[in-house]
Amino acid sequence: MVKAGKKIVKYRIVILILGLLLLIPSALGYFKTRVNYDILYYLPDNIDTMIGQDILMDDFGKGAFAMEVVEGMTTKESADLKVRIEEVEGVADVIWYDSLMDTSVPMSVLPNKFREIFNTDNATLMAIFFEDSTSADSTMDAIHEIRSVTNKQCYLSSMSAVVTDIKDLSEKETPIYVLIAVILTCIVLSVFMDCWVLPIFFMLSIGMAIVYNMGTNYFLGEISYITKALSAVLQLGVTMDYSIFLWHSYQENQQHYDGDKERAMAHAIANTFSSVVGSSVTTVAGFIALCFMSFTLGRDLGIVMAKGVICGVISCVTILPSLLLVFDKVIQKTTHKSMIPKMDKTAALITRHYKAFVLAFLILLAPALLGYRRAEVYYNLDATLPKYLQSIQANEKLADEFDMNATHMVLADAKLPSKDAKAMLNEMSDVAGVKFALGLDSILGSAVPRDFIPAEVTEKLKQGDWQLILVQSEYKVATDEVNEQCEILNSIIKKYDSSGMLIGEAPCTKDLITITDKDFKVVSAVSIVAIFLIITVVFQSVSLPVILVAVIEFAIFINLGIPYYTGTKMPFIASIVIGTIQLGATVDYAILMTTRYKKERGNGRERQEAIRIALSSSINSVIVSALGFFAATFGVGLYSDIDMISALCTLMARGAIVSMFVVIFVLPSMLMVFDKVICVTTREMHQKKEKLKTAATS
């Protein structure tokens, strides 16, 4: 690898030019990569709710669904508004009172239960179907257009409206996320490292790797908005260590090759590549574990971040060394003393009082595990969005005026006998929390004569092999009440039609809860096993993987357990991805310290001395790495108005700090306690110990 390092040093100018040129196609790929803002899109394709969505699209030409609350308009004004909405590109159908009969016919002709569907004393209601799916570009464009042709008297409530607002908010905030992360990370590294401008070159190198990673997302077709918002910040946080490793190695090699900086850098590249490959493999494994989720948002984030780590490694050993050598004079002129003092006394204190830290570990383990298991999560994606968003205001208006929160749709066999269809509709209408169940047979079964039902209504509610029924619920999405309601409605549907399906946001969210609960267990197991095996191979030890994984898992328990004690609900995705990310990204801290411990112990040093040296030599690197990760994510957590982004970043920031403290205080204590076991069960240490014994006896 030293030969490769010498080549990189020799052609550093060429590497920088190529690196800059590669930014052009990468930037084009970034801007042309489609972003998906619908979380429910990532549910498995083989469940009824998703199959039903496809049928709705294929047979009815309908995808997304919305409710428009119109206040203070006359019947004629409302009819004119309906026409304008129907003319919007991307709108498939609009169902209102005049869909059932001519507006010249008084509304009093309709039975009360149907009249109340569309009207209150203050407002009227229109049901809008779109031609494409919830997060399709045409649907979001239609949402914007509908808002422009209506006025402040109109409120558009739907998942598509929420997704549209999330898109607008995310596109506005995402560049600021990166800016905040870069500024805070530069400040932290400038203060705690030994050069004021060095972090700028770190940022340039990592920034180029981020652009390469985001540009290659083009070949994935599309990515989630969560992936887009988090990947740059997360890649910055998890790959910052590699730059720090290179710099420290470069400084050490300058002492060996005094006056020959090119040779020092060549050896630094070789040393860094060996170290970084080992640590990056654990990080990549953590992200790859997300690909085992049935909820494919995990695969989306996992692939992008695994790719980002690889880009980070390549950039660290090619672009960063080139930058450091080209701008060497600037770096030398801006060096200063690090703000972190020497930690020799701290290391000695920790190793001397290791029993106290083991006791603290045992005391904290039970409450940490309890909080970890009982921490609550939320699944209602719009529940924590800012109240100033139009979609959130519309959802509240729909709930206040019409006592409606969730809209379900039923796909039933078009050939279902009218008698059975009416009985099914009546049973569904009687379910607790159901505001109404509206289908062709509910209209025909009322006092309205058959001739009064326009053919266009029949076409809207019946196509091919299927008929469509709208069910409006008083319950909010993702609540226990609506989930129970969905179960009852499903049992009623299957009773009359075994092929029938209940679809919509609430049924999809119910499936999401079930699926992600299983995913949580799978991802945790896969990430732990994968990282355990990697550490086993790296250290050739049976005991060290157990200790290292246990220590970081303890930090994860603390991090994800804190919300239980603070009464904070986390987004559902946090409980799945945070543990994996924290394990993969911060186990490097433990590996760094353990590598030095293993070396010192193998060289014949006594237990306490070896652990003290390992701790004192690695503690500064652990602190700088953790603070860098914290800086990259904490500011975004404070700034973002999208709670899912804010919560994930806050948890990652806190996780870095918790892992830092656990590695500094608990890991050395564990090494002290299990030193004999480690020496016996670690191949290289056992062999060296035997050689030392043989040498001593001879």
XYZ file of C-alpha atoms in Angstrom:
698
model
C 0.000 0.000 0.000
C 3.030 2.306 0.480
C 3.649 2.131 -3.300
C 0.064 3.264 -3.905
C 0.613 6.041 -1.362
C 3.699 7.215 -3.257
C 1.706 7.268 -6.518
C -1.039 9.352 -4.889
C 1.556 11.809 -3.564
C 3.301 12.027 -6.938
C 0.102 12.671 -8.917
C -1.629 14.850 -6.312
C -2.332 17.698 -8.746
C -3.823 15.300 -11.289
C -5.970 13.734 -8.555
C -7.330 17.131 -7.511
C -8.140 18.073 -11.114
C -9.898 14.742 -11.701
C -11.712 15.135 -8.391
C -13.006 18.555 -9.413
C -14.041 17.327 -12.874
C -15.976 14.431 -11.333
C -18.060 16.957 -9.402
C -19.761 18.003 -12.658
C -21.469 14.655 -13.523
C -22.053 14.055 -9.809
C -23.874 17.381 -9.444
C -25.968 16.612 -12.526
C -26.836 13.211 -11.082
C -27.773 14.822 -7.760
C -30.170 17.307 -9.339
C -31.731 14.667 -11.600
C -32.342 12.121 -8.838
C -36.038 12.041 -7.967
C -36.965 12.360 -4.314
C -39.912 10.448 -2.804
C -41.728 12.225 0.033
C -44.280 9.496 0.807
C -43.149 7.246 3.672
C -45.991 4.766 3.099
C -44.686 4.128 -0.424
C -41.956 1.953 1.119
C -44.367 -0.652 2.456
C -44.042 -4.144 0.862
C -45.850 -4.535 -2.476
C -47.488 -7.839 -1.519
C -49.807 -6.605 1.262
C -53.506 -5.886 0.612
C -53.233 -2.160 1.222
C -50.568 -1.767 -1.479
C -52.249 -4.207 -3.895
C -55.452 -2.205 -3.464
C -53.636 1.027 -4.284
C -52.482 -0.524 -7.578
C -56.034 -1.645 -8.421
C -57.328 1.836 -7.684
C -54.753 3.229 -10.108
C -55.159 0.613 -12.847
C -58.951 0.164 -12.866
C -60.273 3.506 -11.654
C -57.491 5.787 -12.873
C -57.341 7.169 -9.351
C -54.404 7.380 -6.994
C -54.259 9.941 -4.220
C -57.352 11.177 -2.421
C -58.118 14.511 -0.728
C -60.909 16.371 1.035
C -61.497 20.065 0.312
C -63.280 22.053 3.017
C -64.989 25.122 1.528
C -66.296 27.830 3.844
C -68.717 30.699 3.231
C -69.644 29.940 -0.391
C -73.061 29.714 -1.998
C -74.145 26.553 -3.791
C -73.405 28.174 -7.167
C -69.965 29.402 -6.054
C -69.138 25.939 -4.752
C -70.263 24.377 -8.054
C -68.053 26.810 -9.991
C -65.125 25.980 -7.683
C -65.671 22.259 -8.303
C -65.442 22.862 -12.064
C -62.172 24.795 -11.661
C -60.691 21.987 -9.552
C -61.784 19.366 -12.109
C -59.905 21.306 -14.791
C -56.629 21.115 -12.873
C -54.160 18.792 -14.586
C -53.669 15.665 -12.511
C -57.177 15.662 -10.983
C -59.185 12.559 -11.901
C -62.575 13.223 -10.230
C -64.282 15.558 -7.808
C -67.324 14.255 -5.907
C -69.685 16.804 -4.367
C -73.418 17.309 -3.962
C -73.894 18.097 -7.682
C -72.310 14.724 -8.497
C -75.457 13.131 -7.071
C -78.020 15.501 -8.521
C -78.401 18.857 -10.219
C -77.839 21.889 -8.002
C -81.329 23.116 -8.986
C -82.705 20.300 -6.845
C -82.759 21.367 -3.177
C -80.330 19.577 -0.882
C -83.255 18.789 1.378
C -84.202 16.004 -1.059
C -81.204 14.015 0.141
C -81.548 12.076 3.402
C -79.945 13.786 6.399
C -77.014 11.365 6.637
C -75.944 12.117 3.047
C -76.653 15.804 3.229
C -74.444 16.026 6.319
C -71.607 14.318 4.457
C -71.174 17.370 2.269
C -72.468 20.204 4.442
C -72.444 21.836 7.849
C -73.820 25.225 8.811
C -70.488 26.860 7.937
C -68.904 24.722 5.238
C -69.288 22.248 2.409
C -67.032 19.312 1.549
C -65.651 18.004 -1.744
C -63.870 14.667 -2.297
C -61.011 14.929 -4.813
C -59.329 11.991 -6.562
C -56.001 12.419 -8.341
C -54.762 10.529 -11.389
C -51.473 9.482 -9.808
C -50.108 8.310 -6.460
C -49.735 10.283 -3.243
C -46.180 11.465 -3.845
C -46.193 11.622 -7.657
C -44.895 14.865 -9.132
C -48.177 15.377 -11.006
C -50.150 15.024 -7.763
C -48.004 17.523 -5.905
C -48.201 19.928 -8.849
C -51.987 19.523 -8.777
C -52.018 20.311 -5.032
C -50.169 23.573 -5.713
C -52.523 24.398 -8.590
C -55.668 23.698 -6.535
C -54.376 25.972 -3.800
C -53.752 28.705 -6.361
C -57.268 28.536 -7.884
C -58.966 28.499 -4.480
C -58.657 31.059 -1.707
C -58.348 31.351 2.058
C -61.883 30.005 2.445
C -60.707 26.624 1.156
C -58.686 24.001 3.021
C -57.176 21.014 1.201
C -56.771 18.076 3.568
C -54.975 14.876 2.539
C -51.810 12.848 2.805
C -50.805 14.289 -0.586
C -51.153 17.815 0.782
C -48.998 16.847 3.764
C -46.397 15.270 1.448
C -46.389 18.415 -0.716
C -45.768 20.617 2.315
C -43.017 18.272 3.534
C -41.374 18.535 0.107
C -41.482 22.338 0.125
C -40.189 22.491 3.695
C -37.481 19.872 3.108
C -36.186 21.550 -0.057
C -35.928 24.828 1.830
C -34.214 23.317 4.875
C -31.854 20.670 3.448
C -29.145 23.091 2.186
C -29.230 24.780 5.603
C -28.720 21.382 7.299
C -25.426 20.973 5.450
C -24.372 24.565 6.169
C -25.073 24.185 9.899
C -23.258 20.836 10.056
C -20.191 22.198 8.235
C -19.930 25.388 10.315
C -20.348 23.651 13.684
C -17.981 20.812 12.760
C -15.334 23.283 11.583
C -15.623 25.207 14.852
C -15.289 22.065 16.971
C -12.352 20.664 14.997
C -10.571 24.032 14.822
C -10.712 24.346 18.592
C -9.919 20.763 19.555
C -7.327 19.985 16.886
C -3.983 21.722 16.352
C -4.702 23.834 13.260
C -7.267 26.555 12.552
C -7.694 25.908 8.799
C -7.263 22.133 8.765
C -11.031 21.484 9.170
C -11.665 23.447 5.964
C -9.641 20.904 3.992
C -11.403 18.092 5.826
C -14.724 19.622 4.765
C -13.598 20.013 1.141
C -12.520 16.372 0.956
C -15.642 15.034 2.683
C -17.840 17.454 0.737
C -16.548 16.104 -2.569
C -17.214 12.543 -1.348
C -20.758 13.570 -0.404
C -21.372 15.021 -3.874
C -20.040 11.824 -5.494
C -22.328 9.748 -3.299
C -25.405 11.892 -3.916
C -24.672 11.978 -7.653
C -24.515 8.194 -7.935
C -27.984 8.003 -6.352
C -29.212 8.746 -9.871
C -28.673 5.068 -10.697
C -31.039 4.070 -7.873
C -33.910 5.836 -9.658
C -35.091 7.775 -6.608
C -34.390 8.218 -2.905
C -36.497 9.099 0.121
C -36.569 12.679 1.386
C -35.316 11.357 4.731
C -32.308 9.833 2.972
C -31.684 13.055 1.065
C -31.959 15.201 4.195
C -29.815 12.963 6.420
C -27.228 11.403 4.126
C -24.953 14.446 3.743
C -24.974 15.224 7.471
C -24.610 11.562 8.429
C -21.814 10.937 5.930
C -19.980 13.953 7.317
C -20.360 12.646 10.860
C -19.369 9.025 10.303
C -16.453 9.621 7.905
C -14.869 12.509 9.822
C -12.797 9.966 11.799
C -10.964 8.893 8.657
C -9.643 12.409 8.054
C -8.532 12.670 11.675
C -6.739 9.300 11.414
C -4.876 10.450 8.288
C -3.774 13.720 9.899
C -2.498 12.032 13.051
C -0.688 9.379 11.018
C 0.851 12.092 8.827
C 2.147 13.922 11.912
C 3.646 10.721 13.356
C 5.343 9.848 10.082
C 6.833 13.338 9.783
C 8.778 12.541 12.950
C 10.123 9.353 11.339
C 10.893 11.025 7.998
C 11.927 14.482 9.141
C 12.055 16.920 6.210
C 10.500 14.490 3.722
C 6.797 15.295 3.833
C 5.991 13.411 0.651
C 7.415 10.188 2.037
C 5.660 10.814 5.353
C 2.348 11.271 3.555
C 2.853 8.115 1.464
C 3.294 6.067 4.639
C 0.394 7.924 6.293
C -1.852 6.940 3.389
C -0.788 3.295 3.741
C -1.316 3.300 7.511
C -4.642 5.112 7.271
C -5.989 2.836 4.581
C -5.249 -0.230 6.726
C -6.866 1.329 9.802
C -9.808 2.925 8.004
C -10.742 -0.183 6.026
C -11.107 -2.119 9.276
C -13.209 0.541 10.992
C -15.259 1.428 7.901
C -16.275 -2.204 7.400
C -18.155 -2.131 10.718
C -19.901 1.112 9.704
C -20.834 -0.290 6.300
C -22.119 -3.461 7.982
C -24.367 -1.362 10.206
C -25.880 0.383 7.200
C -26.189 -2.820 5.162
C -28.195 -4.301 8.053
C -30.900 -1.719 7.264
C -31.355 -3.411 3.879
C -32.919 -6.406 5.654
C -36.000 -4.349 6.541
C -39.316 -5.273 4.892
C -40.093 -1.559 5.072
C -37.813 -0.591 2.190
C -37.010 2.894 3.476
C -34.279 1.061 5.419
C -32.813 -0.314 2.205
C -32.952 3.154 0.670
C -31.019 4.738 3.548
C -28.736 1.728 4.004
C -27.518 1.572 0.389
C -26.947 5.318 0.139
C -25.041 5.494 3.423
C -22.958 2.354 2.780
C -22.024 3.878 -0.557
C -21.268 7.155 1.207
C -18.835 5.484 3.609
C -16.974 3.879 0.685
C -16.797 7.247 -1.097
C -15.519 8.752 2.155
C -12.716 6.194 2.462
C -11.586 6.705 -1.146
C -11.654 10.486 -0.788
C -9.742 10.301 2.504
C -6.777 8.454 0.974
C -6.697 10.328 -2.360
C -8.177 13.826 -2.295
C -7.384 14.768 1.316
C -3.644 13.887 1.141
C -3.426 15.884 -2.090
C -5.063 18.902 -0.459
C -2.840 18.694 2.632
C 0.345 18.629 0.563
C -0.742 21.367 -1.863
C -1.735 23.697 0.979
C 0.988 22.625 3.405
C 2.353 26.173 3.922
C -1.074 27.550 4.840
C -1.595 24.707 7.309
C 1.806 25.206 8.944
C 1.184 28.938 9.423
C -2.129 28.336 11.225
C -1.158 25.618 13.687
C -1.896 26.070 17.373
C -1.939 24.074 20.580
C -4.908 21.742 20.966
C -7.458 22.767 23.586
C -7.683 19.184 24.855
C -5.135 18.663 27.655
C -3.117 15.486 28.058
C -5.238 12.767 29.615
C -2.543 10.693 31.350
C -3.837 11.469 34.855
C -7.453 10.874 33.783
C -6.492 7.514 32.247
C -4.655 6.525 35.416
C -7.650 7.539 37.552
C -10.105 5.492 35.450
C -7.953 2.351 35.449
C -7.240 2.677 39.170
C -10.939 3.018 40.097
C -12.281 0.629 37.474
C -14.466 -1.201 40.015
C -16.513 1.979 40.575
C -17.221 2.277 36.848
C -18.181 -1.392 36.598
C -20.583 -0.810 39.490
C -22.008 2.270 37.740
C -22.491 0.128 34.623
C -24.402 -2.516 36.584
C -26.572 0.100 38.320
C -27.453 1.937 35.093
C -28.010 -1.186 32.978
C -31.469 -2.049 34.358
C -33.062 1.443 34.022
C -31.392 1.908 30.614
C -32.819 -1.380 29.354
C -36.234 -0.585 30.857
C -36.342 2.813 29.120
C -35.104 1.283 25.867
C -37.905 -1.283 25.832
C -40.692 1.061 26.950
C -39.873 4.204 24.990
C -42.887 5.239 22.903
C -42.846 5.957 19.197
C -45.325 7.667 16.897
C -46.451 6.664 13.426
C -48.733 9.573 12.495
C -46.429 11.398 10.113
C -48.240 14.748 10.218
C -48.738 14.839 14.001
C -45.508 16.695 14.717
C -45.272 18.904 11.637
C -45.428 22.696 12.149
C -48.947 24.043 12.664
C -48.367 26.807 10.125
C -48.377 24.363 7.193
C -51.503 24.588 5.019
C -52.073 20.836 5.116
C -52.006 20.730 8.928
C -54.440 23.643 9.140
C -56.708 21.848 6.656
C -56.606 18.603 8.649
C -57.618 20.517 11.767
C -60.412 22.284 9.886
C -61.764 18.946 8.591
C -61.738 17.553 12.119
C -63.388 20.654 13.622
C -66.086 21.211 10.993
C -66.965 17.650 9.987
C -65.519 15.554 12.827
C -63.496 13.646 10.220
C -59.886 12.556 10.530
C -59.109 9.468 8.440
C -60.564 8.430 5.089
C -60.666 4.722 4.240
C -61.534 3.231 0.877
C -63.010 -0.194 0.272
C -62.490 -2.117 -2.956
C -65.249 -4.721 -3.295
C -66.306 -7.100 -6.065
C -68.402 -5.218 -8.631
C -70.631 -8.309 -8.898
C -71.368 -8.393 -5.185
C -75.171 -8.788 -4.878
C -76.910 -5.530 -4.037
C -78.440 -7.087 -0.934
C -75.010 -8.091 0.423
C -73.483 -4.747 -0.527
C -76.205 -2.838 1.345
C -75.833 -5.101 4.387
C -72.065 -4.598 4.339
C -72.465 -0.816 4.089
C -74.942 -0.787 6.964
C -72.641 -2.848 9.179
C -69.656 -0.623 8.379
C -71.726 2.495 9.111
C -72.548 1.102 12.562
C -68.883 0.560 13.519
C -67.776 2.882 16.314
C -66.105 6.018 14.956
C -67.352 5.609 11.369
C -68.877 8.858 10.157
C -70.319 7.382 6.974
C -69.865 4.595 4.423
C -70.726 5.837 0.939
C -71.103 3.556 -2.077
C -73.478 3.036 -4.989
C -75.756 0.782 -2.996
C -75.980 3.205 -0.099
C -77.241 5.850 -2.529
C -79.607 3.497 -4.348
C -80.923 2.203 -1.067
C -81.940 5.653 0.059
C -85.012 7.682 -0.877
C -83.289 9.021 -3.984
C -84.872 7.578 -7.170
C -82.571 5.584 -9.426
C -83.080 8.071 -12.283
C -81.600 10.809 -10.122
C -78.201 9.075 -10.016
C -76.111 10.383 -12.931
C -74.140 7.891 -15.015
C -70.919 9.737 -14.138
C -71.408 8.853 -10.459
C -71.702 5.181 -11.350
C -68.484 5.432 -13.377
C -66.696 7.094 -10.488
C -67.650 4.363 -8.030
C -67.638 1.276 -10.264
C -65.020 0.180 -12.793
C -64.204 -3.226 -14.260
C -64.254 -5.929 -11.577
C -64.375 -3.504 -8.663
C -66.635 -1.049 -6.905
C -65.362 1.710 -4.637
C -66.744 2.604 -1.207
C -65.648 5.620 0.848
C -65.551 5.250 4.628
C -64.943 8.332 6.738
C -63.599 7.926 10.271
C -63.708 10.207 13.279
C -60.487 8.670 14.582
C -56.993 9.944 13.823
C -54.477 7.918 11.839
C -52.097 5.682 13.841
C -54.235 5.672 17.003
C -55.297 2.493 18.784
C -58.929 3.425 18.055
C -58.506 3.647 14.297
C -56.375 0.471 14.205
C -59.126 -1.424 16.012
C -61.664 0.135 13.676
C -59.678 -1.073 10.649
C -59.640 -4.610 12.038
C -63.426 -4.585 12.507
C -64.006 -3.097 9.042
C -61.725 -5.693 7.486
C -63.616 -8.519 9.171
C -66.926 -7.102 7.881
C -65.559 -6.758 4.337
C -64.174 -10.317 4.295
C -67.486 -11.603 5.652
C -69.309 -10.440 2.512
C -66.462 -10.436 -0.013
C -63.315 -12.534 0.501
C -61.499 -10.533 -2.192
C -62.444 -7.148 -0.712
C -59.736 -4.795 0.567
C -59.563 -1.872 2.958
C -57.057 0.732 1.760
C -56.079 4.271 2.651
C -53.667 6.062 4.974
C -54.948 4.531 8.227
C -54.865 0.873 7.019
C -51.410 1.471 5.488
C -50.161 2.964 8.746
C -51.559 -0.014 10.647
C -49.532 -2.292 8.353
C -46.536 -0.025 8.902
C -46.768 -0.547 12.668
C -46.887 -4.332 12.302
C -44.083 -4.522 9.735
C -41.639 -2.133 11.430
C -42.074 -3.920 14.755
C -40.677 -7.053 13.098
C -38.038 -5.026 11.221
C -36.720 -3.612 14.484
C -35.880 -7.094 15.769
C -34.406 -8.250 12.442
C -32.189 -5.191 11.890
C -30.899 -5.232 15.473
C -29.993 -8.909 15.224
C -28.362 -8.609 11.792
C -26.273 -5.552 12.738
C -25.077 -7.105 16.001
C -24.165 -10.433 14.365
C -22.433 -8.764 11.391
C -20.348 -6.403 13.521
C -19.605 -9.205 16.013
C -18.206 -11.370 13.202
C -16.150 -8.502 11.762
C -14.574 -7.741 15.151
C -13.922 -11.457 15.645
C -11.964 -11.586 12.385
C -10.126 -8.299 13.013
C -9.000 -9.191 16.545
C -8.984 -12.980 16.104
C -10.693 -13.168 19.458
C -13.775 -14.792 20.937
C -14.137 -12.510 23.958
C -13.332 -9.031 22.565
C -16.328 -8.911 20.158
C -18.652 -9.722 23.067
C -17.177 -6.956 25.233
C -17.060 -4.290 22.504
C -20.579 -4.941 21.193
C -21.947 -5.133 24.757
C -20.378 -1.779 25.648
C -21.827 0.019 22.597
C -25.208 -1.701 23.042
C -25.224 -0.345 26.605
C -24.696 3.149 25.152
C -27.574 2.522 22.730
C -29.851 1.431 25.600
C -29.084 4.691 27.400
C -29.586 6.847 24.311
C -32.888 5.279 23.218
C -34.049 4.875 26.823
C -33.802 8.566 27.719
C -37.018 9.502 25.818
C -38.988 7.149 28.097
C -37.901 9.084 31.184
C -38.396 12.495 29.546
C -41.833 11.545 28.195
C -40.748 12.161 24.595
C -42.180 10.164 21.693
C -39.740 9.219 18.943
C -40.591 8.761 15.251
C -41.004 5.048 14.553
C -38.022 4.947 12.194
C -35.714 6.169 14.985
C -36.077 3.020 17.043
C -34.981 0.965 14.028
C -32.150 2.942 12.465
C -30.560 4.795 15.388
C -29.334 1.672 17.175
C -27.782 0.343 13.982
C -26.167 3.672 13.067
C -24.849 4.233 16.590
C -23.441 0.715 16.762
C -21.785 0.870 13.344
C -20.431 4.412 13.687
C -19.249 4.505 17.310
C -17.900 0.976 17.733
C -14.854 2.487 15.983
C -14.068 4.342 19.224
C -13.933 1.015 21.055
C -11.908 -0.648 18.290
C -9.318 2.157 18.393
C -8.728 1.760 22.134
C -8.831 -2.041 22.088
C -6.285 -2.225 19.265
C -3.765 -0.288 21.350
C -4.567 -2.358 24.461
C -4.010 -5.555 22.524
C -0.666 -4.263 21.202
C 0.606 -3.167 24.625
C -0.562 -6.356 26.334
C 1.016 -8.467 23.632
C 4.306 -6.641 24.132
C 4.413 -7.844 27.714
C 3.024 -4.905 29.676
C 0.977 -5.625 32.781
C -2.808 -5.396 32.633
C -3.282 -1.988 34.268
C -0.335 -0.373 32.494
C -1.451 -1.632 29.079
C -4.999 -0.364 29.580
C -3.771 2.981 30.939
C -1.561 3.525 27.874
C -4.358 2.447 25.519
C -6.800 4.852 27.165
C -4.434 7.831 27.367
C -3.302 7.411 23.743
C -6.820 7.103 22.288
C -8.928 9.299 24.556
C -8.193 12.515 22.599
C -9.088 10.892 19.274
C -12.312 9.496 20.739
C -13.293 12.903 22.126
C -12.557 14.747 18.860
C -14.387 12.107 16.775
C -17.431 12.109 19.037
C -17.584 15.909 19.212
C -17.277 16.062 15.411
C -20.203 13.651 15.008
C -22.140 15.615 17.641
C -21.479 18.937 15.887
C -22.543 17.535 12.506
C -25.944 16.423 13.800
C -26.903 18.476 16.866
C -27.399 21.794 15.059
C -29.638 20.170 12.464
C -31.687 18.610 15.265
C -32.273 22.055 16.781
C -33.018 23.777 13.484
C -35.277 21.407 11.526
C -39.048 21.943 11.596
C -39.561 18.376 10.342
C -39.679 16.384 13.564
C -38.614 13.129 11.929
C -35.373 14.784 10.768
C -34.948 16.755 13.989
C -35.485 13.722 16.229
C -33.128 11.475 14.248
C -30.336 14.072 14.318
C -30.838 14.766 18.028
C -30.660 11.050 18.811
C -27.517 10.603 16.694
C -25.859 13.601 18.369
C -26.693 12.335 21.837
C -25.670 8.806 20.862
C -22.181 9.995 19.885
C -21.681 11.662 23.268
C -23.116 8.726 25.230
C -20.891 6.295 23.309
C -17.898 8.540 23.976
C -18.432 8.464 27.750
C -19.148 4.734 27.788
C -16.014 3.935 25.766
C -13.831 6.184 27.946
C -15.142 5.019 31.331
C -16.786 1.605 30.921
C -14.673 -0.105 28.236
C -11.329 0.199 30.113
C -13.061 -1.117 33.222
C -14.375 -4.116 31.291
C -10.896 -4.771 29.887
C -9.565 -4.702 33.448
C -12.176 -7.201 34.657
C -11.915 -9.612 31.732
C -8.209 -9.264 30.975
C -7.372 -12.904 31.780
C -10.236 -14.192 29.636
C -9.183 -11.899 26.779
C -5.574 -13.063 26.898
C -6.632 -16.708 26.743
C -9.277 -16.265 24.000
C -7.382 -13.867 21.708
C -5.060 -15.695 19.342
C -2.187 -13.228 18.955
C -2.171 -12.231 22.641
C -2.182 -15.864 23.746
C 0.696 -16.743 21.406
C 2.815 -13.774 22.548
C 2.130 -14.547 26.192
C 3.304 -18.126 25.685
C 6.481 -16.915 23.943
C 7.215 -14.497 26.793
C 6.748 -17.317 29.320
C 9.080 -19.566 27.349
C 11.684 -16.815 27.082
C 11.462 -16.117 30.826
C 11.917 -19.774 31.830
C 14.826 -20.307 29.460
